[in-house]
Amino acid sequence: MSGQRLVIPVLLGSVRSDRQGIKAARLVMRLLAARGHEPVLVDPLELRLPLLDRMYKEYPRGEAPAALEEL
């Protein structure tokens, strides 16, 4: 697997206005990119994911919110 470029999701777990996890997520993304990988930030605030509502698997097929379906 050495030298293989990977697409790696970086999950941010907070939507609070004063969240600090974004700093760690950006650091992880920079470190992954420096190693030649392609980090993708999964930010529930930016994607407007329905938090604490239902898990994706609990929705009938094709009926999850659009942002969740796309992710």
PDB file of N, CA and C in Angstrom:
ATOM      1  N   MET A   1       0.819  -1.193   0.000  1.00  0.00           N
ATOM      2  CA  MET A   1       0.000   0.000   0.000  1.00  0.00           C
ATOM      3  C   MET A   1       0.862   1.256   0.000  1.00  0.00           C
ATOM      4  N   SER A   2       2.134   1.098   0.111  1.00  0.00           N
ATOM      5  CA  SER A   2       3.046   2.224   0.143  1.00  0.00           C
ATOM      6  C   SER A   2       2.956   3.033  -1.148  1.00  0.00           C
ATOM      7  N   GLY A   3       2.874   4.363  -1.006  1.00  0.00           N
ATOM      8  CA  GLY A   3       2.817   5.238  -2.157  1.00  0.00           C
ATOM      9  C   GLY A   3       1.434   5.396  -2.761  1.00  0.00           C
ATOM     10  N   GLN A   4       0.460   4.710  -2.227  1.00  0.00           N
ATOM     11  CA  GLN A   4      -0.897   4.787  -2.765  1.00  0.00           C
ATOM     12  C   GLN A   4      -1.599   6.027  -2.213  1.00  0.00           C
ATOM     13  N   ARG A   5      -2.218   6.793  -3.105  1.00  0.00           N
ATOM     14  CA  ARG A   5      -2.966   7.983  -2.703  1.00  0.00           C
ATOM     15  C   ARG A   5      -4.357   7.548  -2.262  1.00  0.00           C
ATOM     16  N   LEU A   6      -4.726   7.919  -1.045  1.00  0.00           N
ATOM     17  CA  LEU A   6      -6.014   7.548  -0.485  1.00  0.00           C
ATOM     18  C   LEU A   6      -6.901   8.767  -0.317  1.00  0.00           C
ATOM     19  N   VAL A   7      -8.195   8.593  -0.508  1.00  0.00           N
ATOM     20  CA  VAL A   7      -9.180   9.615  -0.182  1.00  0.00           C
ATOM     21  C   VAL A   7      -9.642   9.289   1.238  1.00  0.00           C
ATOM     22  N   ILE A   8      -9.383  10.215   2.180  1.00  0.00           N
ATOM     23  CA  ILE A   8      -9.644   9.956   3.593  1.00  0.00           C
ATOM     24  C   ILE A   8     -10.605  11.002   4.155  1.00  0.00           C
ATOM     25  N   PRO A   9     -11.783  10.571   4.606  1.00  0.00           N
ATOM     26  CA  PRO A   9     -12.696  11.531   5.227  1.00  0.00           C
ATOM     27  C   PRO A   9     -12.207  11.934   6.613  1.00  0.00           C
ATOM     28  N   VAL A  10     -12.288  13.216   6.904  1.00  0.00           N
ATOM     29  CA  VAL A  10     -11.959  13.749   8.226  1.00  0.00           C
ATOM     30  C   VAL A  10     -13.283  14.217   8.814  1.00  0.00           C
ATOM     31  N   LEU A  11     -13.736  13.538   9.859  1.00  0.00           N
ATOM     32  CA  LEU A  11     -15.049  13.807  10.429  1.00  0.00           C
ATOM     33  C   LEU A  11     -14.969  14.845  11.539  1.00  0.00           C
ATOM     34  N   LEU A  12     -15.765  15.886  11.401  1.00  0.00           N
ATOM     35  CA  LEU A  12     -15.858  16.923  12.422  1.00  0.00           C
ATOM     36  C   LEU A  12     -17.146  16.669  13.187  1.00  0.00           C
ATOM     37  N   GLY A  13     -17.072  16.599  14.503  1.00  0.00           N
ATOM     38  CA  GLY A  13     -18.220  16.143  15.279  1.00  0.00           C
ATOM     39  C   GLY A  13     -18.993  17.206  16.023  1.00  0.00           C
ATOM     40  N   SER A  14     -18.795  18.469  15.716  1.00  0.00           N
ATOM     41  CA  SER A  14     -19.490  19.519  16.464  1.00  0.00           C
ATOM     42  C   SER A  14     -20.094  20.539  15.509  1.00  0.00           C
ATOM     43  N   VAL A  15     -21.231  21.083  15.920  1.00  0.00           N
ATOM     44  CA  VAL A  15     -21.866  22.155  15.143  1.00  0.00           C
ATOM     45  C   VAL A  15     -22.011  23.427  15.978  1.00  0.00           C
ATOM     46  N   ARG A  16     -21.424  23.424  17.173  1.00  0.00           N
ATOM     47  CA  ARG A  16     -21.524  24.601  18.049  1.00  0.00           C
ATOM     48  C   ARG A  16     -20.835  25.794  17.416  1.00  0.00           C
ATOM     49  N   SER A  17     -21.306  26.996  17.743  1.00  0.00           N
ATOM     50  CA  SER A  17     -20.728  28.211  17.167  1.00  0.00           C
ATOM     51  C   SER A  17     -19.283  28.438  17.612  1.00  0.00           C
ATOM     52  N   ASP A  18     -18.919  27.981  18.815  1.00  0.00           N
ATOM     53  CA  ASP A  18     -17.554  28.181  19.304  1.00  0.00           C
ATOM     54  C   ASP A  18     -16.725  26.895  19.261  1.00  0.00           C
ATOM     55  N   ARG A  19     -17.059  26.011  18.340  1.00  0.00           N
ATOM     56  CA  ARG A  19     -16.380  24.716  18.258  1.00  0.00           C
ATOM     57  C   ARG A  19     -14.889  24.880  17.995  1.00  0.00           C
ATOM     58  N   GLN A  20     -14.116  24.031  18.632  1.00  0.00           N
ATOM     59  CA  GLN A  20     -12.664  24.076  18.497  1.00  0.00           C
ATOM     60  C   GLN A  20     -12.136  22.916  17.655  1.00  0.00           C
ATOM     61  N   GLY A  21     -12.969  21.914  17.433  1.00  0.00           N
ATOM     62  CA  GLY A  21     -12.547  20.749  16.664  1.00  0.00           C
ATOM     63  C   GLY A  21     -12.145  21.072  15.243  1.00  0.00           C
ATOM     64  N   ILE A  22     -12.643  22.188  14.710  1.00  0.00           N
ATOM     65  CA  ILE A  22     -12.292  22.574  13.338  1.00  0.00           C
ATOM     66  C   ILE A  22     -10.780  22.792  13.217  1.00  0.00           C
ATOM     67  N   LYS A  23     -10.152  23.262  14.289  1.00  0.00           N
ATOM     68  CA  LYS A  23      -8.700  23.481  14.256  1.00  0.00           C
ATOM     69  C   LYS A  23      -7.964  22.143  14.115  1.00  0.00           C
ATOM     70  N   ALA A  24      -8.395  21.150  14.871  1.00  0.00           N
ATOM     71  CA  ALA A  24      -7.778  19.829  14.784  1.00  0.00           C
ATOM     72  C   ALA A  24      -8.047  19.198  13.421  1.00  0.00           C
ATOM     73  N   ALA A  25      -9.268  19.372  12.911  1.00  0.00           N
ATOM     74  CA  ALA A  25      -9.618  18.810  11.608  1.00  0.00           C
ATOM     75  C   ALA A  25      -8.744  19.414  10.506  1.00  0.00           C
ATOM     76  N   ARG A  26      -8.528  20.718  10.576  1.00  0.00           N
ATOM     77  CA  ARG A  26      -7.677  21.375   9.564  1.00  0.00           C
ATOM     78  C   ARG A  26      -6.236  20.881   9.658  1.00  0.00           C
ATOM     79  N   LEU A  27      -5.744  20.670  10.881  1.00  0.00           N
ATOM     80  CA  LEU A  27      -4.392  20.143  11.065  1.00  0.00           C
ATOM     81  C   LEU A  27      -4.285  18.744  10.463  1.00  0.00           C
ATOM     82  N   VAL A  28      -5.236  17.895  10.767  1.00  0.00           N
ATOM     83  CA  VAL A  28      -5.229  16.529  10.228  1.00  0.00           C
ATOM     84  C   VAL A  28      -5.277  16.569   8.704  1.00  0.00           C
ATOM     85  N   MET A  29      -6.081  17.460   8.150  1.00  0.00           N
ATOM     86  CA  MET A  29      -6.172  17.562   6.689  1.00  0.00           C
ATOM     87  C   MET A  29      -4.836  17.996   6.079  1.00  0.00           C
ATOM     88  N   ARG A  30      -4.170  18.964   6.710  1.00  0.00           N
ATOM     89  CA  ARG A  30      -2.858  19.405   6.209  1.00  0.00           C
ATOM     90  C   ARG A  30      -1.840  18.267   6.262  1.00  0.00           C
ATOM     91  N   LEU A  31      -1.839  17.524   7.368  1.00  0.00           N
ATOM     92  CA  LEU A  31      -0.880  16.420   7.518  1.00  0.00           C
ATOM     93  C   LEU A  31      -1.144  15.314   6.493  1.00  0.00           C
ATOM     94  N   LEU A  32      -2.414  14.994   6.268  1.00  0.00           N
ATOM     95  CA  LEU A  32      -2.743  13.974   5.271  1.00  0.00           C
ATOM     96  C   LEU A  32      -2.345  14.424   3.868  1.00  0.00           C
ATOM     97  N   ALA A  33      -2.634  15.679   3.541  1.00  0.00           N
ATOM     98  CA  ALA A  33      -2.278  16.210   2.225  1.00  0.00           C
ATOM     99  C   ALA A  33      -0.762  16.202   2.030  1.00  0.00           C
ATOM    100  N   ALA A  34      -0.014  16.534   3.094  1.00  0.00           N
ATOM    101  CA  ALA A  34       1.454  16.541   3.013  1.00  0.00           C
ATOM    102  C   ALA A  34       2.008  15.143   2.737  1.00  0.00           C
ATOM    103  N   ARG A  35       1.258  14.118   3.110  1.00  0.00           N
ATOM    104  CA  ARG A  35       1.668  12.731   2.855  1.00  0.00           C
ATOM    105  C   ARG A  35       1.168  12.230   1.497  1.00  0.00           C
ATOM    106  N   GLY A  36       0.535  13.123   0.741  1.00  0.00           N
ATOM    107  CA  GLY A  36       0.096  12.755  -0.600  1.00  0.00           C
ATOM    108  C   GLY A  36      -1.308  12.194  -0.696  1.00  0.00           C
ATOM    109  N   HIS A  37      -2.067  12.278   0.393  1.00  0.00           N
ATOM    110  CA  HIS A  37      -3.434  11.771   0.377  1.00  0.00           C
ATOM    111  C   HIS A  37      -4.415  12.891   0.058  1.00  0.00           C
ATOM    112  N   GLU A  38      -5.666  12.543  -0.137  1.00  0.00           N
ATOM    113  CA  GLU A  38      -6.710  13.515  -0.429  1.00  0.00           C
ATOM    114  C   GLU A  38      -7.727  13.525   0.720  1.00  0.00           C
ATOM    115  N   PRO A  39      -7.521  14.418   1.700  1.00  0.00           N
ATOM    116  CA  PRO A  39      -8.478  14.487   2.804  1.00  0.00           C
ATOM    117  C   PRO A  39      -9.748  15.218   2.372  1.00  0.00           C
ATOM    118  N   VAL A  40     -10.879  14.748   2.883  1.00  0.00           N
ATOM    119  CA  VAL A  40     -12.170  15.374   2.587  1.00  0.00           C
ATOM    120  C   VAL A  40     -12.830  15.684   3.929  1.00  0.00           C
ATOM    121  N   LEU A  41     -13.106  16.962   4.175  1.00  0.00           N
ATOM    122  CA  LEU A  41     -13.728  17.364   5.421  1.00  0.00           C
ATOM    123  C   LEU A  41     -15.220  17.050   5.378  1.00  0.00           C
ATOM    124  N   VAL A  42     -15.689  16.322   6.382  1.00  0.00           N
ATOM    125  CA  VAL A  42     -17.110  16.039   6.538  1.00  0.00           C
ATOM    126  C   VAL A  42     -17.566  16.873   7.732  1.00  0.00           C
ATOM    127  N   ASP A  43     -18.116  18.043   7.421  1.00  0.00           N
ATOM    128  CA  ASP A  43     -18.542  19.004   8.432  1.00  0.00           C
ATOM    129  C   ASP A  43     -20.063  19.008   8.494  1.00  0.00           C
ATOM    130  N   PRO A  44     -20.649  18.497   9.578  1.00  0.00           N
ATOM    131  CA  PRO A  44     -22.104  18.416   9.659  1.00  0.00           C
ATOM    132  C   PRO A  44     -22.787  19.779   9.599  1.00  0.00           C
ATOM    133  N   LEU A  45     -22.099  20.830  10.022  1.00  0.00           N
ATOM    134  CA  LEU A  45     -22.679  22.171   9.964  1.00  0.00           C
ATOM    135  C   LEU A  45     -22.768  22.636   8.513  1.00  0.00           C
ATOM    136  N   GLU A  46     -21.671  22.491   7.795  1.00  0.00           N
ATOM    137  CA  GLU A  46     -21.626  22.905   6.391  1.00  0.00           C
ATOM    138  C   GLU A  46     -22.583  22.071   5.530  1.00  0.00           C
ATOM    139  N   LEU A  47     -22.656  20.776   5.809  1.00  0.00           N
ATOM    140  CA  LEU A  47     -23.503  19.875   5.023  1.00  0.00           C
ATOM    141  C   LEU A  47     -24.962  19.880   5.486  1.00  0.00           C
ATOM    142  N   ARG A  48     -25.217  20.582   6.597  1.00  0.00           N
ATOM    143  CA  ARG A  48     -26.570  20.656   7.172  1.00  0.00           C
ATOM    144  C   ARG A  48     -27.152  19.266   7.406  1.00  0.00           C
ATOM    145  N   LEU A  49     -26.344  18.428   8.015  1.00  0.00           N
ATOM    146  CA  LEU A  49     -26.791  17.066   8.302  1.00  0.00           C
ATOM    147  C   LEU A  49     -27.783  17.072   9.459  1.00  0.00           C
ATOM    148  N   PRO A  50     -28.771  16.209   9.403  1.00  0.00           N
ATOM    149  CA  PRO A  50     -29.769  16.130  10.472  1.00  0.00           C
ATOM    150  C   PRO A  50     -29.202  15.396  11.685  1.00  0.00           C
ATOM    151  N   LEU A  51     -28.664  16.137  12.634  1.00  0.00           N
ATOM    152  CA  LEU A  51     -28.017  15.534  13.785  1.00  0.00           C
ATOM    153  C   LEU A  51     -29.030  15.103  14.838  1.00  0.00           C
ATOM    154  N   LEU A  52     -28.740  14.003  15.492  1.00  0.00           N
ATOM    155  CA  LEU A  52     -29.534  13.476  16.587  1.00  0.00           C
ATOM    156  C   LEU A  52     -31.002  13.254  16.223  1.00  0.00           C
ATOM    157  N   ASP A  53     -31.259  13.062  14.959  1.00  0.00           N
ATOM    158  CA  ASP A  53     -32.615  12.793  14.505  1.00  0.00           C
ATOM    159  C   ASP A  53     -32.764  11.289  14.315  1.00  0.00           C
ATOM    160  N   ARG A  54     -32.289  10.804  13.190  1.00  0.00           N
ATOM    161  CA  ARG A  54     -32.300   9.365  12.921  1.00  0.00           C
ATOM    162  C   ARG A  54     -31.027   9.005  12.173  1.00  0.00           C
ATOM    163  N   MET A  55     -30.604   7.775  12.358  1.00  0.00           N
ATOM    164  CA  MET A  55     -29.453   7.290  11.600  1.00  0.00           C
ATOM    165  C   MET A  55     -29.881   7.046  10.159  1.00  0.00           C
ATOM    166  N   TYR A  56     -28.917   7.122   9.257  1.00  0.00           N
ATOM    167  CA  TYR A  56     -29.204   6.915   7.841  1.00  0.00           C
ATOM    168  C   TYR A  56     -29.933   5.601   7.608  1.00  0.00           C
ATOM    169  N   LYS A  57     -29.481   4.559   8.271  1.00  0.00           N
ATOM    170  CA  LYS A  57     -30.071   3.238   8.053  1.00  0.00           C
ATOM    171  C   LYS A  57     -31.515   3.140   8.546  1.00  0.00           C
ATOM    172  N   GLU A  58     -31.963   4.100   9.342  1.00  0.00           N
ATOM    173  CA  GLU A  58     -33.335   4.083   9.847  1.00  0.00           C
ATOM    174  C   GLU A  58     -34.343   4.688   8.867  1.00  0.00           C
ATOM    175  N   TYR A  59     -33.854   5.368   7.848  1.00  0.00           N
ATOM    176  CA  TYR A  59     -34.749   5.933   6.836  1.00  0.00           C
ATOM    177  C   TYR A  59     -35.085   4.866   5.801  1.00  0.00           C
ATOM    178  N   PRO A  60     -36.313   4.849   5.301  1.00  0.00           N
ATOM    179  CA  PRO A  60     -36.611   3.963   4.179  1.00  0.00           C
ATOM    180  C   PRO A  60     -35.728   4.347   2.990  1.00  0.00           C
ATOM    181  N   ARG A  61     -35.377   3.381   2.155  1.00  0.00           N
ATOM    182  CA  ARG A  61     -34.495   3.626   1.010  1.00  0.00           C
ATOM    183  C   ARG A  61     -34.982   4.830   0.197  1.00  0.00           C
ATOM    184  N   GLY A  62     -34.062   5.793  -0.003  1.00  0.00           N
ATOM    185  CA  GLY A  62     -34.351   6.983  -0.814  1.00  0.00           C
ATOM    186  C   GLY A  62     -35.109   8.081  -0.101  1.00  0.00           C
ATOM    187  N   GLU A  63     -35.377   7.930   1.200  1.00  0.00           N
ATOM    188  CA  GLU A  63     -36.167   8.934   1.918  1.00  0.00           C
ATOM    189  C   GLU A  63     -35.373   9.739   2.956  1.00  0.00           C
ATOM    190  N   ALA A  64     -34.080   9.526   3.027  1.00  0.00           N
ATOM    191  CA  ALA A  64     -33.255  10.316   3.944  1.00  0.00           C
ATOM    192  C   ALA A  64     -33.139  11.733   3.386  1.00  0.00           C
ATOM    193  N   PRO A  65     -32.857  12.729   4.258  1.00  0.00           N
ATOM    194  CA  PRO A  65     -32.648  14.094   3.769  1.00  0.00           C
ATOM    195  C   PRO A  65     -31.569  14.109   2.673  1.00  0.00           C
ATOM    196  N   ALA A  66     -31.738  14.994   1.714  1.00  0.00           N
ATOM    197  CA  ALA A  66     -30.851  15.035   0.536  1.00  0.00           C
ATOM    198  C   ALA A  66     -29.370  15.090   0.909  1.00  0.00           C
ATOM    199  N   ALA A  67     -28.991  15.923   1.892  1.00  0.00           N
ATOM    200  CA  ALA A  67     -27.588  16.031   2.270  1.00  0.00           C
ATOM    201  C   ALA A  67     -27.054  14.705   2.794  1.00  0.00           C
ATOM    202  N   LEU A  68     -27.879  13.989   3.520  1.00  0.00           N
ATOM    203  CA  LEU A  68     -27.470  12.702   4.072  1.00  0.00           C
ATOM    204  C   LEU A  68     -27.377  11.654   2.970  1.00  0.00           C
ATOM    205  N   GLU A  69     -28.306  11.660   2.034  1.00  0.00           N
ATOM    206  CA  GLU A  69     -28.258  10.739   0.883  1.00  0.00           C
ATOM    207  C   GLU A  69     -26.975  10.966   0.082  1.00  0.00           C
ATOM    208  N   GLU A  70     -26.648  12.230  -0.160  1.00  0.00           N
ATOM    209  CA  GLU A  70     -25.465  12.555  -0.968  1.00  0.00           C
ATOM    210  C   GLU A  70     -24.178  12.097  -0.285  1.00  0.00           C
ATOM    211  N   LEU A  71     -24.117  12.285   1.033  1.00  0.00           N
ATOM    212  CA  LEU A  71     -22.931  11.883   1.788  1.00  0.00           C
ATOM    213  C   LEU A  71     -22.785  10.369   1.746  1.00  0.00           C
TER     214      LEU A  71
END
